XYZ file of C-alpha atoms in Angstrom:
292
model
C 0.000 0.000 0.000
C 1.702 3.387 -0.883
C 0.049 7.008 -0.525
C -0.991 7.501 -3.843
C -3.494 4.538 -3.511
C -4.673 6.151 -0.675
C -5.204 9.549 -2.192
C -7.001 7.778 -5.266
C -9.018 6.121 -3.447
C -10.335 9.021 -0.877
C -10.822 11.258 -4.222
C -12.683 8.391 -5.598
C -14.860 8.062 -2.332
C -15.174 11.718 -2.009
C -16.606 12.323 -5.939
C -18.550 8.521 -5.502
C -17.689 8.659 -9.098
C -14.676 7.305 -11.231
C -15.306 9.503 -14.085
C -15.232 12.652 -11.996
C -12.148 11.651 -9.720
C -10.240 10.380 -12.394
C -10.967 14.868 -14.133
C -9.787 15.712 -10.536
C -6.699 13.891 -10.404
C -5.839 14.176 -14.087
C -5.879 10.741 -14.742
C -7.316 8.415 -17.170
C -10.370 6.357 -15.619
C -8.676 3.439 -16.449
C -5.733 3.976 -14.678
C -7.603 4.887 -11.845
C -9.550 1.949 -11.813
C -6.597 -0.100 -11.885
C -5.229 1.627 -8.832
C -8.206 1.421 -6.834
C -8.406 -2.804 -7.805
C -4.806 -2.883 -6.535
C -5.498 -1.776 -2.982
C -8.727 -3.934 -2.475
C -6.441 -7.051 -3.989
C -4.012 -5.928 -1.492
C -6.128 -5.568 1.455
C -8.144 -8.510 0.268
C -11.360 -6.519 0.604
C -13.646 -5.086 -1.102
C -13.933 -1.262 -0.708
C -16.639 -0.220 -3.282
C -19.599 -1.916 -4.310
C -20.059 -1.459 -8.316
C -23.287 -3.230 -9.141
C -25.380 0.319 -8.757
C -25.899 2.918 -11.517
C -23.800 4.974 -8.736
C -20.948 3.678 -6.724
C -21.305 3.287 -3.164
C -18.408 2.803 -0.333
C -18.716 -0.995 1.250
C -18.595 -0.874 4.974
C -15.175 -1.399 4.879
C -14.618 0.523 2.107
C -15.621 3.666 4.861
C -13.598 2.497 7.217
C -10.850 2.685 4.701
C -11.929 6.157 3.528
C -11.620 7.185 7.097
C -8.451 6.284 7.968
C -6.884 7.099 4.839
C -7.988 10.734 5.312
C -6.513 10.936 8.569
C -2.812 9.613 7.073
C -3.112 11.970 4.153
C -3.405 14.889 6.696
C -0.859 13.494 8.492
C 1.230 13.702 5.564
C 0.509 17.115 4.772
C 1.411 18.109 8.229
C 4.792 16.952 8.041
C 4.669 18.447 4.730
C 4.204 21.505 6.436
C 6.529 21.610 8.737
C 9.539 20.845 6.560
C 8.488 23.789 4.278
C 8.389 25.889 7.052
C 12.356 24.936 7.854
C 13.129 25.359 4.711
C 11.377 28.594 2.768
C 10.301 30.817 5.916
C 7.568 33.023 5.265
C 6.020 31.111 2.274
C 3.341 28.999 2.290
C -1.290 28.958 2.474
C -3.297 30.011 5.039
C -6.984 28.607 4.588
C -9.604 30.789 6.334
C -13.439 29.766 6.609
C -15.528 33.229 7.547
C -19.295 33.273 8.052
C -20.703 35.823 5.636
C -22.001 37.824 8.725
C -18.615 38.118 10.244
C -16.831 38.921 7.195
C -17.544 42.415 6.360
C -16.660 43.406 9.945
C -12.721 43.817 9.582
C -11.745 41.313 6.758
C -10.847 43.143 3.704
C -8.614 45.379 5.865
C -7.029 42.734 8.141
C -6.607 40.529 4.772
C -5.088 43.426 2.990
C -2.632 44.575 5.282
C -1.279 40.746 5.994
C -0.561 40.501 2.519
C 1.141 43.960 2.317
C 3.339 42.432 5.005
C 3.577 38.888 4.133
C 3.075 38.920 -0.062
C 4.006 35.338 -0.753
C 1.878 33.438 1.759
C -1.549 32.958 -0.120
C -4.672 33.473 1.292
C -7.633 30.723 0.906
C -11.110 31.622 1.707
C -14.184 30.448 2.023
C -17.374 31.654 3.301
C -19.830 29.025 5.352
C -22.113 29.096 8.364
C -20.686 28.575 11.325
C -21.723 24.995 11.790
C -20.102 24.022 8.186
C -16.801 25.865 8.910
C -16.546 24.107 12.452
C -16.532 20.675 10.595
C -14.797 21.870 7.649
C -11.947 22.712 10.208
C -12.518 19.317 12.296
C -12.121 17.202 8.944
C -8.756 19.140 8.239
C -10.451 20.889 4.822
C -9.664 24.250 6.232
C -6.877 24.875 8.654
C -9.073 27.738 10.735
C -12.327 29.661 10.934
C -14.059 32.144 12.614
C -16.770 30.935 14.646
C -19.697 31.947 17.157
C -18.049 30.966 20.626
C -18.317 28.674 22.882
C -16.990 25.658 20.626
C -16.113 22.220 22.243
C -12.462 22.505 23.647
C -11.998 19.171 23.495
C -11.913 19.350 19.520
C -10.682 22.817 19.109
C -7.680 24.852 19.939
C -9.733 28.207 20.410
C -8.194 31.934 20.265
C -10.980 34.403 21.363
C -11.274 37.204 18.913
C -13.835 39.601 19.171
C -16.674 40.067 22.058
C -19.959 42.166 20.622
C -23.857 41.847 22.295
C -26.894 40.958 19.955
C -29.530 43.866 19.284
C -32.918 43.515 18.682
C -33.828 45.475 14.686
C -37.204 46.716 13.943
C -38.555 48.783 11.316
C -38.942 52.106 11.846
C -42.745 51.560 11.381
C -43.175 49.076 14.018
C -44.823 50.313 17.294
C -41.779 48.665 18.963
C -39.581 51.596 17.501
C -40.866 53.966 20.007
C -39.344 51.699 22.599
C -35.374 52.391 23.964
C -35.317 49.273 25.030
C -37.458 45.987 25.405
C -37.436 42.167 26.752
C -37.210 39.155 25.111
C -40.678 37.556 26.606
C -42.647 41.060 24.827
C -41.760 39.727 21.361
C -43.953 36.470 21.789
C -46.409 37.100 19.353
C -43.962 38.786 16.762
C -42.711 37.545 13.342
C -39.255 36.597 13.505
C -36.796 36.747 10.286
C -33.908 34.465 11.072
C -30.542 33.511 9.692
C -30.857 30.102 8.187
C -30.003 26.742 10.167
C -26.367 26.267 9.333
C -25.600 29.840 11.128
C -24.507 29.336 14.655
C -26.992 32.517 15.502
C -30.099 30.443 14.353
C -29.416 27.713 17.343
C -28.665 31.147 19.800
C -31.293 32.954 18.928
C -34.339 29.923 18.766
C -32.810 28.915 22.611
C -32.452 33.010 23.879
C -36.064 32.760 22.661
C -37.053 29.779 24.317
C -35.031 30.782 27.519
C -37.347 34.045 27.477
C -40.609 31.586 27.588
C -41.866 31.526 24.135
C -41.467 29.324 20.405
C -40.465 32.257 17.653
C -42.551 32.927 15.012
C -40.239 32.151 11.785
C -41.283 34.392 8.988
C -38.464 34.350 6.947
C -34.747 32.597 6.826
C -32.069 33.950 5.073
C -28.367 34.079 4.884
C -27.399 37.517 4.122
C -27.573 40.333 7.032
C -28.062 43.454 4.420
C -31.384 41.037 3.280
C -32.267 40.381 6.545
C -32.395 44.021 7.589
C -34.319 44.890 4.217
C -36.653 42.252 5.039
C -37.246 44.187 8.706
C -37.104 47.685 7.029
C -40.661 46.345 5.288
C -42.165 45.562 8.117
C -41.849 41.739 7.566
C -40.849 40.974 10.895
C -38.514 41.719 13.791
C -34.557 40.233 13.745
C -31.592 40.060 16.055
C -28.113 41.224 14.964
C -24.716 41.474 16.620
C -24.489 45.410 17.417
C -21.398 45.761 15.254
C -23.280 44.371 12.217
C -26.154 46.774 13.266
C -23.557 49.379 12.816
C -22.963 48.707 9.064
C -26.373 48.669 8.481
C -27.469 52.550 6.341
C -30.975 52.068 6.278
C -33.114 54.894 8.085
C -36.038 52.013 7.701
C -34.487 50.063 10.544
C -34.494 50.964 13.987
C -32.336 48.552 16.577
C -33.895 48.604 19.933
C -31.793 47.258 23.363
C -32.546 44.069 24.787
C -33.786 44.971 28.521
C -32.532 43.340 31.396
C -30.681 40.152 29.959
C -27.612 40.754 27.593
C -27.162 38.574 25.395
C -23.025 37.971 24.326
C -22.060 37.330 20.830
C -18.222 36.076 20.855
C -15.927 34.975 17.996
C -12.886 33.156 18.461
C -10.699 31.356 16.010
C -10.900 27.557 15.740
C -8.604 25.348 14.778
C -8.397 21.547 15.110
C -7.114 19.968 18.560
C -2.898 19.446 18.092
C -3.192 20.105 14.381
C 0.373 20.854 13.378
C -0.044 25.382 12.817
C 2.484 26.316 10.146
C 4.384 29.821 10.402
C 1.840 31.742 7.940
C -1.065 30.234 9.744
C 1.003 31.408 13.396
C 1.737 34.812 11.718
C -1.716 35.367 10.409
C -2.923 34.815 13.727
C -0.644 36.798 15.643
C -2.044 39.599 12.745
C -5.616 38.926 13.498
C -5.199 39.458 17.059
C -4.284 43.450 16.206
C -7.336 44.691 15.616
C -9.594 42.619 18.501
């Protein structure tokens, strides 16, 4: 059994196609085929079941796929740290951002790393929270920014940023009139939530249910500046951190305090438990941390 196998195969069980893995690893199907055949003759099982219109893993062919992921990251770590010993300052740093966090202090805190450091590339991608946590957990991205608290057992976690959540309205609601109100007063309101793979849709549904009341869900949706146009018609109430709230220029929204219970919004980076962190991913860090 050598690596390559290994890599063939978890492409293979990652596309559940030959034809597709085969365009991803630039190889003929064939060939691929061949390879795959190799490592089930060689662990004298069988590792994907054919007789479908669409292959399928066998059980031990997910076992396999498993453990083979975990060696190839392996690999990549030590990877890793021998290019950091030998070209300092080079390398990838792959980010995962929620949408909603990203337009807080990105595009500046990107821009000025790479001023500094112009030949370590930057990788991002933008997910829910949810996604990015397992996305980071599965070694796909090497760290995210993410709604805290996390599980410490799985993550090595470097608080960020704290903010509070506000309560938006539109300016037409009778609500606006109000300074400030509490949670248990919205009861009977429409409620226009982020969708379920945002860390703030759990938050908000249990701050809700804390308060003594199920939320009305009008509306779901993934972008803030949406969300608050949704609100600035009237279509229901929302909840946003207070420095989103901040970007928002719409004289149709109105944000109005939460009374007597505040409710924390903190983002911390994640990154997987005793991952190997090479020198860019260290140094974008360290950069990150400047402007907390």
């Amino acid at each position: 059994m050598d690596l390559r196998q290994l890599k063939y195969f978890v492409e293979v069980g990652k596309q559940r196609s030959f034809t597709k893995a085969a365009n991803t690893l630039f190889l003929s199907q064939p060939s691929l085929s061949k390879m795959v055949k190799s490592l089930e003759e060689e662990l004298e099982v069988q590792l994907i079941d054919r007789s479908g219109r669409h292959i399928e893993l066998t059980d031990a062919g997910h076992a396999v796929y498993s453990h083979a992921q975990e060696i190839l990251h392996s690999m990549e770590d030590l990877s890793s740290s021998l290019y950091d010993v030998m070209h300092l300052k080079k390398g990838t740093v792959s980010i995962g951002l929620p949408p909603v966090i990203g337009i807080l202090y990105f595009p500046k805190i990107i821009g000025d790393f790479q001023k500094s450091y112009p030949e370590i590339a930057i990788k991002l991608v933008e997910y829910g929270a949810k996604k990015i946590e397992d996305e980071v957990l599965h070694g796909n991205l090497e760290l995210g920014i993410s709604v805290l608290p996390v599980d410490n057992e799985l993550f090595d976690v470097v608080p960020f940023m704290k903010d509070v959540m506000t309560l938006i309205v539109s300016s037409q609601h009778p609500l606006a009139e109000k300074d400030q109100v509490e949670l248990k007063e919205l009861s009977n309101e429409d409620f226009i939530f982020f969708t379920e793979e945002f860390a703030l849709y759990d938050y908000m549904l249990t701050q809700c249910r804390q308060a003594g009341f199920e939320p009305q869900i009008a509306y779901k949706s993934s972008q803030w500046d949406f969300i608050t146009g949704l609100v600035g018609e009237n279509l229901g109430v929302s909840f946003l951190p207070q420095s989103i709230y901040e970007k928002v220029n719409d004289q149709k929204v109105k944000k109005v305090e939460i009374k007597g219970k505040e409710i924390p919004w903190h983002l911390g980076i994640v990154m997987k438990k005793h991952k190997y962190k090479t020198f860019a991913i260290k140094e974008f860090i360290s950069h990150l941390l400047r402007y907390h």
